[in-house]
JSON list of C-alpha atoms in Angstrom, two decimals:
[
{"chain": "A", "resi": 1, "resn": "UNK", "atom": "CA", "xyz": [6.70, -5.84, -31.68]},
{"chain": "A", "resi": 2, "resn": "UNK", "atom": "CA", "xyz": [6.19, -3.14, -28.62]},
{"chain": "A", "resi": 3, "resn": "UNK", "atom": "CA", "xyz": [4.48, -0.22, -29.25]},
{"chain": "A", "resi": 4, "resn": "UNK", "atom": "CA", "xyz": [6.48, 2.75, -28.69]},
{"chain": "A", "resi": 5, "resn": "UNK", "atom": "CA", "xyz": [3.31, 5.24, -27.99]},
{"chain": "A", "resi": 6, "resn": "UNK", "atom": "CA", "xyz": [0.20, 4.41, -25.40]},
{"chain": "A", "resi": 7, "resn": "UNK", "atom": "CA", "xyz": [-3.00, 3.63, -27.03]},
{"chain": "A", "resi": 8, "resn": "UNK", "atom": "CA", "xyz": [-5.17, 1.00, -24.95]},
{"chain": "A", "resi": 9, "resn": "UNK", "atom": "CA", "xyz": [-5.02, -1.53, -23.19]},
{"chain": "A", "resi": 10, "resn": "UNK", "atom": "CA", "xyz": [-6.78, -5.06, -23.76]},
{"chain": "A", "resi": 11, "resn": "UNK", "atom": "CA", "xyz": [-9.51, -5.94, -21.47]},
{"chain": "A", "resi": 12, "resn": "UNK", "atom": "CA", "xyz": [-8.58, -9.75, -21.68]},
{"chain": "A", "resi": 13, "resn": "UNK", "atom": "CA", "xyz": [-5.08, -9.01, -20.91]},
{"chain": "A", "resi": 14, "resn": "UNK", "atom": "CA", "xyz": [-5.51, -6.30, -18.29]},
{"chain": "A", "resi": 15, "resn": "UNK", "atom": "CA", "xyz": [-8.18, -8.89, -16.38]},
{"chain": "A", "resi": 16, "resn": "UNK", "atom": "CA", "xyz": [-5.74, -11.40, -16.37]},
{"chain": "A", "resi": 17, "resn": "UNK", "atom": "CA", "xyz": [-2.99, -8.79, -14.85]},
{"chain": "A", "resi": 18, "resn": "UNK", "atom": "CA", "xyz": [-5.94, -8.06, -12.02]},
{"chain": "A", "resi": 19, "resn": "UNK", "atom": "CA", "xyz": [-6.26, -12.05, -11.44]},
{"chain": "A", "resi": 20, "resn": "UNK", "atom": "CA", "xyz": [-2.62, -12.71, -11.25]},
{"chain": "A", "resi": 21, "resn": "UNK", "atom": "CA", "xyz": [-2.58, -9.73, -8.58]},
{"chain": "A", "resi": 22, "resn": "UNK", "atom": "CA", "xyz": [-4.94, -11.44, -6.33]},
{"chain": "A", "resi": 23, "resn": "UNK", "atom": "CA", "xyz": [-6.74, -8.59, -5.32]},
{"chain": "A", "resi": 24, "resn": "UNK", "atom": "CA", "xyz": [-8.99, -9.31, -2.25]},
{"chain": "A", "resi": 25, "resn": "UNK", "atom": "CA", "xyz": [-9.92, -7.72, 1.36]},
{"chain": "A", "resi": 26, "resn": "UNK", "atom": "CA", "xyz": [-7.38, -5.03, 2.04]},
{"chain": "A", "resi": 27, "resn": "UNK", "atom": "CA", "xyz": [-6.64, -3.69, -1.56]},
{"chain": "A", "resi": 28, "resn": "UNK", "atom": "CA", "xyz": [-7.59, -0.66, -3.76]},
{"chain": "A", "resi": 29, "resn": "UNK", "atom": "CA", "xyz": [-6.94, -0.45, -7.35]},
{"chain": "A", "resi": 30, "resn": "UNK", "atom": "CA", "xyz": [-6.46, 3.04, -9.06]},
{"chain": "A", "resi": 31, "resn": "UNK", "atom": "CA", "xyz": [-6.01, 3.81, -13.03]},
{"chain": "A", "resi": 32, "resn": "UNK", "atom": "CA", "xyz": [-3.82, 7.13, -13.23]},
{"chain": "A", "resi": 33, "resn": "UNK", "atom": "CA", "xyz": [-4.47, 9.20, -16.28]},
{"chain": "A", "resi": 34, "resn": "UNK", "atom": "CA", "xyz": [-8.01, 6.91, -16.60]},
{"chain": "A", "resi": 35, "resn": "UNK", "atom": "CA", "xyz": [-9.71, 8.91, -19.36]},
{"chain": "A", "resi": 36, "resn": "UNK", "atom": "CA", "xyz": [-12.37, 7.50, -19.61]},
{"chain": "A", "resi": 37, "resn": "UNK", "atom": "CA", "xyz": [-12.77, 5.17, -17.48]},
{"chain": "A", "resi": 38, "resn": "UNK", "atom": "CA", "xyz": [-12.61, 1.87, -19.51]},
{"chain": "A", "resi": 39, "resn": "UNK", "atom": "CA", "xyz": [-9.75, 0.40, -17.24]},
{"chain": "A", "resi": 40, "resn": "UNK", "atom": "CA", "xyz": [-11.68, 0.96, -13.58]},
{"chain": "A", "resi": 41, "resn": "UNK", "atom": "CA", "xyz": [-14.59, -0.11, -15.06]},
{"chain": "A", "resi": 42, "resn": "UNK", "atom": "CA", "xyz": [-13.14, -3.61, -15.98]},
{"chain": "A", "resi": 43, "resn": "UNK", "atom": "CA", "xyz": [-11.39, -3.97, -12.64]},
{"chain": "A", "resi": 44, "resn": "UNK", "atom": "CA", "xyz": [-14.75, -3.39, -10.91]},
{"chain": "A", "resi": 45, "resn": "UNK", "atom": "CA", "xyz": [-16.02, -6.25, -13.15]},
{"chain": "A", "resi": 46, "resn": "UNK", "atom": "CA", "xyz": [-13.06, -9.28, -12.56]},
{"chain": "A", "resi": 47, "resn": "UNK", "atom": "CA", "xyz": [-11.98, -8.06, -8.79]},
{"chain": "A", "resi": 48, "resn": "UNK", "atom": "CA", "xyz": [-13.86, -9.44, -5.34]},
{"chain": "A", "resi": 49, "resn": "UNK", "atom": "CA", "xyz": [-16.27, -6.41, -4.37]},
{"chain": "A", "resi": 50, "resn": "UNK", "atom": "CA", "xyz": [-14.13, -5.64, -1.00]},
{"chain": "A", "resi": 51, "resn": "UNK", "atom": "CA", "xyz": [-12.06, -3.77, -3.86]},
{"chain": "A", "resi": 52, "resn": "UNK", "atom": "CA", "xyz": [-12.92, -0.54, -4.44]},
{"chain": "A", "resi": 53, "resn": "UNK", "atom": "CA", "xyz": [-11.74, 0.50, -8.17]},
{"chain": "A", "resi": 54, "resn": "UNK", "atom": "CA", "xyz": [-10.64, 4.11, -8.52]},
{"chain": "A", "resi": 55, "resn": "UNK", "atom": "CA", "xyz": [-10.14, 6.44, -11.91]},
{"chain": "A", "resi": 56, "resn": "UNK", "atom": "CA", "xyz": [-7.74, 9.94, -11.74]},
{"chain": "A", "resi": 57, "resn": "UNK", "atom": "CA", "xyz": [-7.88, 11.81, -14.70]},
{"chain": "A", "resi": 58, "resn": "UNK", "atom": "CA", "xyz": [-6.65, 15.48, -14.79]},
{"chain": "A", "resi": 59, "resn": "UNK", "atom": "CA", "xyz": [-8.85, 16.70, -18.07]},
{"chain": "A", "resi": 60, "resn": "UNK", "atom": "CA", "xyz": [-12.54, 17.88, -17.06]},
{"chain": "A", "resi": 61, "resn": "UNK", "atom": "CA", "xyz": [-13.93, 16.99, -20.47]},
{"chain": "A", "resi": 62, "resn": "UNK", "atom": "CA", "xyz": [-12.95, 13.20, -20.11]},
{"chain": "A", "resi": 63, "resn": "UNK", "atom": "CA", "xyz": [-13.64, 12.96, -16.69]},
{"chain": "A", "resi": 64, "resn": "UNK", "atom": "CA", "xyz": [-17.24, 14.01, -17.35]},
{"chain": "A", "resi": 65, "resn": "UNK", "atom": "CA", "xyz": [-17.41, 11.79, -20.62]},
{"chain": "A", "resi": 66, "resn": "UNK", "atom": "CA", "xyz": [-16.27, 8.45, -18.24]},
{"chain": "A", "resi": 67, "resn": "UNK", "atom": "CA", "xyz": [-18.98, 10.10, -15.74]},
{"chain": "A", "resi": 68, "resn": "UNK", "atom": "CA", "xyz": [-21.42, 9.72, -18.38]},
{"chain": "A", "resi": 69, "resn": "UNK", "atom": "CA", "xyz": [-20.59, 6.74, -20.11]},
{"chain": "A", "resi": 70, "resn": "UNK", "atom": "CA", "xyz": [-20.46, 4.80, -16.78]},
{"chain": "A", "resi": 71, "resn": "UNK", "atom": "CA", "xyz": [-24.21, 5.90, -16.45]},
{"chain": "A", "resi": 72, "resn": "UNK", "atom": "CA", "xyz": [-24.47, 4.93, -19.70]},
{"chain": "A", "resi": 73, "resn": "UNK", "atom": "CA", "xyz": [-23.11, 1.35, -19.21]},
{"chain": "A", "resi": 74, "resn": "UNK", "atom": "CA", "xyz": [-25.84, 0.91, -16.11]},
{"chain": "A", "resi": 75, "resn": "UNK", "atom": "CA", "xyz": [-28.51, 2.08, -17.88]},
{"chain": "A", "resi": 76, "resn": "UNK", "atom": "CA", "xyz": [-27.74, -0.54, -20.22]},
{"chain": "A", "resi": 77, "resn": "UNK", "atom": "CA", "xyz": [-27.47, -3.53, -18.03]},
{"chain": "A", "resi": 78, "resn": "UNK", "atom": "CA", "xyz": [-23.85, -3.81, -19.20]},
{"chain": "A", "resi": 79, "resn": "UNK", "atom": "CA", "xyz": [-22.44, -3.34, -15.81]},
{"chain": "A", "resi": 80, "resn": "UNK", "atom": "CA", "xyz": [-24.15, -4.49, -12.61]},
{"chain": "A", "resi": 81, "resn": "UNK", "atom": "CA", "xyz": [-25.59, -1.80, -9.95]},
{"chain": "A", "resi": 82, "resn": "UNK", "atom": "CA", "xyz": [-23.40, -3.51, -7.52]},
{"chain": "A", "resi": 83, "resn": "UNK", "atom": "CA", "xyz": [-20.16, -3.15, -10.12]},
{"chain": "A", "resi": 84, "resn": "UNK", "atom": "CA", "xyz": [-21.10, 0.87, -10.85]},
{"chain": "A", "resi": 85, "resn": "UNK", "atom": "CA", "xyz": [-21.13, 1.63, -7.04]},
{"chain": "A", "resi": 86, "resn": "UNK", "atom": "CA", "xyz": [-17.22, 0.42, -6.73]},
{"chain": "A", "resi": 87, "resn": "UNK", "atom": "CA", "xyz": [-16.02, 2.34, -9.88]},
{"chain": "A", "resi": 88, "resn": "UNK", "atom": "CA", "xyz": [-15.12, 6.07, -8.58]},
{"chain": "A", "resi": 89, "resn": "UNK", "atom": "CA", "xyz": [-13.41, 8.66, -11.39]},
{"chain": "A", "resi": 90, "resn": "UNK", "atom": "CA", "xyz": [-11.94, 11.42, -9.65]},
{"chain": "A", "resi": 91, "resn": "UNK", "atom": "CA", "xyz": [-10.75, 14.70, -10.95]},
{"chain": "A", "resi": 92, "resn": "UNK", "atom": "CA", "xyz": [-7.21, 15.70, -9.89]},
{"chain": "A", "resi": 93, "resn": "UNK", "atom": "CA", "xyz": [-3.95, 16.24, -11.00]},
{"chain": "A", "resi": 94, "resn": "UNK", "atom": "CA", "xyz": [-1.44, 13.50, -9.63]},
{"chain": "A", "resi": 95, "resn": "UNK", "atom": "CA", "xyz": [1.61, 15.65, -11.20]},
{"chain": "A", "resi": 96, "resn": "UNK", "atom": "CA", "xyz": [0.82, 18.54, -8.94]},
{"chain": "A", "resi": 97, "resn": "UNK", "atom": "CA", "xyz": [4.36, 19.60, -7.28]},
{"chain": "A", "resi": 98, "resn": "UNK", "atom": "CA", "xyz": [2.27, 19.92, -3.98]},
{"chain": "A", "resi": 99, "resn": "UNK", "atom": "CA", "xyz": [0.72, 16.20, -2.61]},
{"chain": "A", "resi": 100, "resn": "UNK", "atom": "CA", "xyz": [-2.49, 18.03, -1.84]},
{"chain": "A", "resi": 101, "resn": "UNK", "atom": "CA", "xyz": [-3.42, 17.80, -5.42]},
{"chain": "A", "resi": 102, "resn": "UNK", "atom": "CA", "xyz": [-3.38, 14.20, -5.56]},
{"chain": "A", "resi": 103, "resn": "UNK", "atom": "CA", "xyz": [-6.33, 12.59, -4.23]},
{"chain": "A", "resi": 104, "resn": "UNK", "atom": "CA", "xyz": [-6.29, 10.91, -1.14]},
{"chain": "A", "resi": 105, "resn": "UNK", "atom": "CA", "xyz": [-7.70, 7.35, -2.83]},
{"chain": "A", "resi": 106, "resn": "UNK", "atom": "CA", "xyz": [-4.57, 7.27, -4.83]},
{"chain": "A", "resi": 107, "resn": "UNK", "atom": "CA", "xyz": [-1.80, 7.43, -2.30]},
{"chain": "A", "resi": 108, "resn": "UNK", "atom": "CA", "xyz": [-3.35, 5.13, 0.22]},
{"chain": "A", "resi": 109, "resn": "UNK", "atom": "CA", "xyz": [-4.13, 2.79, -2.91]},
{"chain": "A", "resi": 110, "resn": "UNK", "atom": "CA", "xyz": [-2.24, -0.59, -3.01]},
{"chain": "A", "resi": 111, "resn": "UNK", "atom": "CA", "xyz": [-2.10, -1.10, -6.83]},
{"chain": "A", "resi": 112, "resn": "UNK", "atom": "CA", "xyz": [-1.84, 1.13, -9.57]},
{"chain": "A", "resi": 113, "resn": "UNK", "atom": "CA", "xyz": [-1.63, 1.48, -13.14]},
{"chain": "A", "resi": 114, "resn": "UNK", "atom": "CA", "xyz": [0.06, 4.72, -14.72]},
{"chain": "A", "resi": 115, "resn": "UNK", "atom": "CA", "xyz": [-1.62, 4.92, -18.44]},
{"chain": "A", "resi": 116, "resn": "UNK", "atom": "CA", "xyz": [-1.01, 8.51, -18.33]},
{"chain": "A", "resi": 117, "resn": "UNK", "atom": "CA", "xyz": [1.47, 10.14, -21.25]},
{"chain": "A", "resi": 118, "resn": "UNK", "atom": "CA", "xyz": [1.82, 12.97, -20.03]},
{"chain": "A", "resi": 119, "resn": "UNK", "atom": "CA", "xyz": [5.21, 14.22, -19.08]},
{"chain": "A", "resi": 120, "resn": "UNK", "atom": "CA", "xyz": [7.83, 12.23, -16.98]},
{"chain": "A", "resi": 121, "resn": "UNK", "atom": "CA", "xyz": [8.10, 15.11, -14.85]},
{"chain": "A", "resi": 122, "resn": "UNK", "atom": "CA", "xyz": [4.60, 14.28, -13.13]},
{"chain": "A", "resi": 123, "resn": "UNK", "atom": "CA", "xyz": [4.97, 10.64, -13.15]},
{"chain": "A", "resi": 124, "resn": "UNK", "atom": "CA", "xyz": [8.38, 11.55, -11.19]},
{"chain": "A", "resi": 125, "resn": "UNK", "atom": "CA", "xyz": [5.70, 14.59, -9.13]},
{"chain": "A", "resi": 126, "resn": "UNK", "atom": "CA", "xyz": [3.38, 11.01, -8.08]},
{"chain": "A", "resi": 127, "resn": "UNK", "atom": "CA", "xyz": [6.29, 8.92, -6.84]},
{"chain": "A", "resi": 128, "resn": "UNK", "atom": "CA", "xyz": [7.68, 11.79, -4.84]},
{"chain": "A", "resi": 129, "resn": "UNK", "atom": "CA", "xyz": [3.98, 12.15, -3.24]},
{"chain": "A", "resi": 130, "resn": "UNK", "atom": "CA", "xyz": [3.50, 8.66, -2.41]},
{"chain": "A", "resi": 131, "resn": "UNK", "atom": "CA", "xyz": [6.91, 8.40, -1.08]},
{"chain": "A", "resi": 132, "resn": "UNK", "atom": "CA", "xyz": [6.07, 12.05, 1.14]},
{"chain": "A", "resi": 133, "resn": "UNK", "atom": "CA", "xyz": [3.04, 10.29, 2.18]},
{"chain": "A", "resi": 134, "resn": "UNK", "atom": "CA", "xyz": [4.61, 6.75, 3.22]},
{"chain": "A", "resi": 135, "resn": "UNK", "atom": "CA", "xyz": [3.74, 3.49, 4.28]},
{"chain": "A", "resi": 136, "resn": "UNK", "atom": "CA", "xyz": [0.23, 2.07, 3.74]},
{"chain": "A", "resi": 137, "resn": "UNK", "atom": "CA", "xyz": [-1.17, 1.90, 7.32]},
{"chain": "A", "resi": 138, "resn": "UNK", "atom": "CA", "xyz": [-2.13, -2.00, 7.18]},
{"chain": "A", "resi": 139, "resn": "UNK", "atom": "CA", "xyz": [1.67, -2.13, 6.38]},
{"chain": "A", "resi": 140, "resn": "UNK", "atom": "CA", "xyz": [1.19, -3.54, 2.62]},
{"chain": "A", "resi": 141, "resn": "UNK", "atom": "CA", "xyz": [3.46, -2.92, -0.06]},
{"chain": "A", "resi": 142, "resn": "UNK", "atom": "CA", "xyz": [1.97, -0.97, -3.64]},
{"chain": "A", "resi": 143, "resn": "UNK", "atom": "CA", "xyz": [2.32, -2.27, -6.45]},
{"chain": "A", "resi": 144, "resn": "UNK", "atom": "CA", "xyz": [2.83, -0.07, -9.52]},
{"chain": "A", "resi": 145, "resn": "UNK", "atom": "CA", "xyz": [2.50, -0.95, -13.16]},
{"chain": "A", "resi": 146, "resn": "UNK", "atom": "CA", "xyz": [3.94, 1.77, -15.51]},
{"chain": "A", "resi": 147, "resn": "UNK", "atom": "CA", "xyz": [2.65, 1.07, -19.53]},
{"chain": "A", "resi": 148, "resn": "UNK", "atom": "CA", "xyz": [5.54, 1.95, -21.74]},
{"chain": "A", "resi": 149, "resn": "UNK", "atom": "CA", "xyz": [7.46, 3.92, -19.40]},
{"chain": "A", "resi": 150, "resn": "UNK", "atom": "CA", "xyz": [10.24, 2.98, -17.31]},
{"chain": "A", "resi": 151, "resn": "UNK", "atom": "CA", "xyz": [10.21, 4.95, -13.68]},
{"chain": "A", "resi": 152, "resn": "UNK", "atom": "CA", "xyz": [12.89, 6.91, -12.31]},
{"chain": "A", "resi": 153, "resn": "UNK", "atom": "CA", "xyz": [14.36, 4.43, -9.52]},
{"chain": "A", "resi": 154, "resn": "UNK", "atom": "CA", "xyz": [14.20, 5.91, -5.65]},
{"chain": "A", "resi": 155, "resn": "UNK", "atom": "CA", "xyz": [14.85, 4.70, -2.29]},
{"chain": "A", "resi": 156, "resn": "UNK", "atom": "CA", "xyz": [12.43, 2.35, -1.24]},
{"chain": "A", "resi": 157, "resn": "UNK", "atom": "CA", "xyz": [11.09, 0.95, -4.79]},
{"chain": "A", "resi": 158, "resn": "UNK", "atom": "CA", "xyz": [11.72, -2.32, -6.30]},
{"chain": "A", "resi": 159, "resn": "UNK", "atom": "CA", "xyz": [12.14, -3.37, -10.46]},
{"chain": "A", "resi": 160, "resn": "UNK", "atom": "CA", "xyz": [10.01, -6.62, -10.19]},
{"chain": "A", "resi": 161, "resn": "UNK", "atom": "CA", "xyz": [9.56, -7.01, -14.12]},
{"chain": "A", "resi": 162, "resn": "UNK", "atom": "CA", "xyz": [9.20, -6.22, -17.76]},
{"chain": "A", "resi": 163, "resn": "UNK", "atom": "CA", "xyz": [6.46, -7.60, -19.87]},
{"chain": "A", "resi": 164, "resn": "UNK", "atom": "CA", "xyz": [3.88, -7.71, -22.71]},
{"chain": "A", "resi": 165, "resn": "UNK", "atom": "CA", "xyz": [0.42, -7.34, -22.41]},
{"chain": "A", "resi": 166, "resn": "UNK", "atom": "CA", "xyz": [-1.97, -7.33, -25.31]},
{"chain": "A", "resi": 167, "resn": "UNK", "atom": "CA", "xyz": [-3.36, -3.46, -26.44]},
{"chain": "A", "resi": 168, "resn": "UNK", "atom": "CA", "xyz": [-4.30, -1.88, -29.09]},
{"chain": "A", "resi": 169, "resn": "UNK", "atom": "CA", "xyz": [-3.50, 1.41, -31.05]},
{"chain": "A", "resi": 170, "resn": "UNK", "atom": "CA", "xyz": [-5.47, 3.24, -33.75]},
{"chain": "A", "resi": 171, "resn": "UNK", "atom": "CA", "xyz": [-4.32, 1.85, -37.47]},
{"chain": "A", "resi": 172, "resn": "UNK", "atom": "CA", "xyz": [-1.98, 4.01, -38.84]},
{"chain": "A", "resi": 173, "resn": "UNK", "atom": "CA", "xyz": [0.74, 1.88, -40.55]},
{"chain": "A", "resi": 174, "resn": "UNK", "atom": "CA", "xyz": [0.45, -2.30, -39.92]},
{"chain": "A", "resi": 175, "resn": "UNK", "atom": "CA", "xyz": [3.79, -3.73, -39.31]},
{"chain": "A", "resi": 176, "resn": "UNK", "atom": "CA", "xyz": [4.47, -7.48, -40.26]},
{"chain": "A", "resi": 177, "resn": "UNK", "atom": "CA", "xyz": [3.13, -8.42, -36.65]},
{"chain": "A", "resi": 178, "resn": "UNK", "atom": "CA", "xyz": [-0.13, -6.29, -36.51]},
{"chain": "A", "resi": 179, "resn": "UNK", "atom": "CA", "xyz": [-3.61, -8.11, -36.91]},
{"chain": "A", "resi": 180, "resn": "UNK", "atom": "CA", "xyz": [-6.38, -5.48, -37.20]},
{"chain": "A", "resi": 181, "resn": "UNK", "atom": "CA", "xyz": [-9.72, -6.43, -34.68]},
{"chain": "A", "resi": 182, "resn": "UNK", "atom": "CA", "xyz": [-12.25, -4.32, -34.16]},
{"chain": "A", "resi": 183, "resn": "UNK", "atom": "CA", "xyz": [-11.08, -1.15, -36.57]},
{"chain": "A", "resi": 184, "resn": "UNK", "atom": "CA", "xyz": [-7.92, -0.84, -33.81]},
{"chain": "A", "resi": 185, "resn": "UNK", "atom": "CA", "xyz": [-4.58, -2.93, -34.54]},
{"chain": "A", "resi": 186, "resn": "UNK", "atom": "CA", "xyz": [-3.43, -5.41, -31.90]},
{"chain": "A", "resi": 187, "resn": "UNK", "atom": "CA", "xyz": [0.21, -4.76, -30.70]},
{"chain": "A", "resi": 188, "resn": "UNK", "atom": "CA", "xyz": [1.42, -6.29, -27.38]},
{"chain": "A", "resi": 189, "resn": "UNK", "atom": "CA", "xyz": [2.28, -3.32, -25.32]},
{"chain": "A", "resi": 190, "resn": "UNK", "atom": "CA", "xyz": [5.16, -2.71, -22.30]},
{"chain": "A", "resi": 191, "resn": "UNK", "atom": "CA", "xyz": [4.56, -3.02, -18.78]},
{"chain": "A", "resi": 192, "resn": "UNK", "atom": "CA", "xyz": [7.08, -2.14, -15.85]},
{"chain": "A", "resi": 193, "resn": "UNK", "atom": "CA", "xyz": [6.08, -3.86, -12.72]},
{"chain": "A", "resi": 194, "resn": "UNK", "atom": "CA", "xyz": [7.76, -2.20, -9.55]},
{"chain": "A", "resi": 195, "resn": "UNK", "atom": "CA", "xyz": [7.16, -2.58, -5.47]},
{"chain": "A", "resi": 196, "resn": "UNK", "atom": "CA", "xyz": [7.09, 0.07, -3.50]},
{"chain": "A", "resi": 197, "resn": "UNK", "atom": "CA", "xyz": [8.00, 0.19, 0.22]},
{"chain": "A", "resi": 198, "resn": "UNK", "atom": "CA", "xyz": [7.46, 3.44, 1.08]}
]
């Protein structure tokens, strides 16, 4: 069963995603729409430290909550000092119809994750900038993964694959398929995998 709306992401799954990516020297990793902050947080954890992990989120209020919870994590001995230093959340809006409103860590960023729900207008308002901005200078190709939503197609960009990965959403029906952990129900969630040479 797919779930039709976002909710979040597994950590298991999502790690294994980042492993099967091979992330080493050379990459970045950015969460678009990263509220706050769960998903750079775990790629700082399972990728090699010459990764530097980036969040975007466009609301002020979760973008200061993930400022303060990744404190919080730290504080805790949860996360390593080492980990916390990699894991940047930025404030910016990557639907802005002008490029300088996306931050610069985002379009020279060789994988990223859209978890954002907001409109497909700015999802369309990203491509467009990374495509304005162009090839990565070390001439690698980006990798995208889009949860639940299927990308315009453009010049340049590649449909590599469809699949599952485990997430969760808040209960508000169980289906047949559901299995409640945690308080949250388990559903396998969509992922759009595309390449992007431009």
């Amino acid at each position: 069963r797919c779930a039709c709306t976002y909710g979040e992401l597994d950590h298991f799954g999502f790690a294994r995603l980042l492993q099967e990516a091979s992330l080493g020297p050379g990459h970045s990793f950015v969460d678009v729409g990263s509220g706050l902050g769960k998903l750079v947080v775990a790629a700082a954890c399972v990728t090699p430290d010459e990764v530097p992990c980036y969040g975007v989120e466009i609301s002020p209020f979760r973008h200061q909550t993930a400022q303060e919870g990744l404190q919080g994590l730290q504080s805790m001995g949860s996360i390593t000092r080492r980990e916390a230093a990699r894991v940047q959340l930025l404030l910016g809006n990557c639907g802005d119809e002008q490029s300088n409103g996306v931050p610069s860590q985002l379009l020279e960023a060789t994988h990223l994750i859209l978890t954002m729900r907001r409109s497909t207008k700015a999802v369309n308002q990203l491509c467009k900038a990374l495509q304005a901005y162009g090839p990565l200078p070390n001439g690698r190709l980006r990798t995208l993964w889009s949860v639940t939503k299927h990308i315009k197609m453009r010049k340049g960009m590649y449909f590599k694959r469809r699949f599952m990965i485990d997430g969760f959403e808040l209960p508000q029906q169980l289906g047949p398929d559901d299995q409640l952990r945690g308080g949250k129900v388990t559903q396998k969630m969509v992922l759009h995998e595309y390449i992007l040479d431009f």
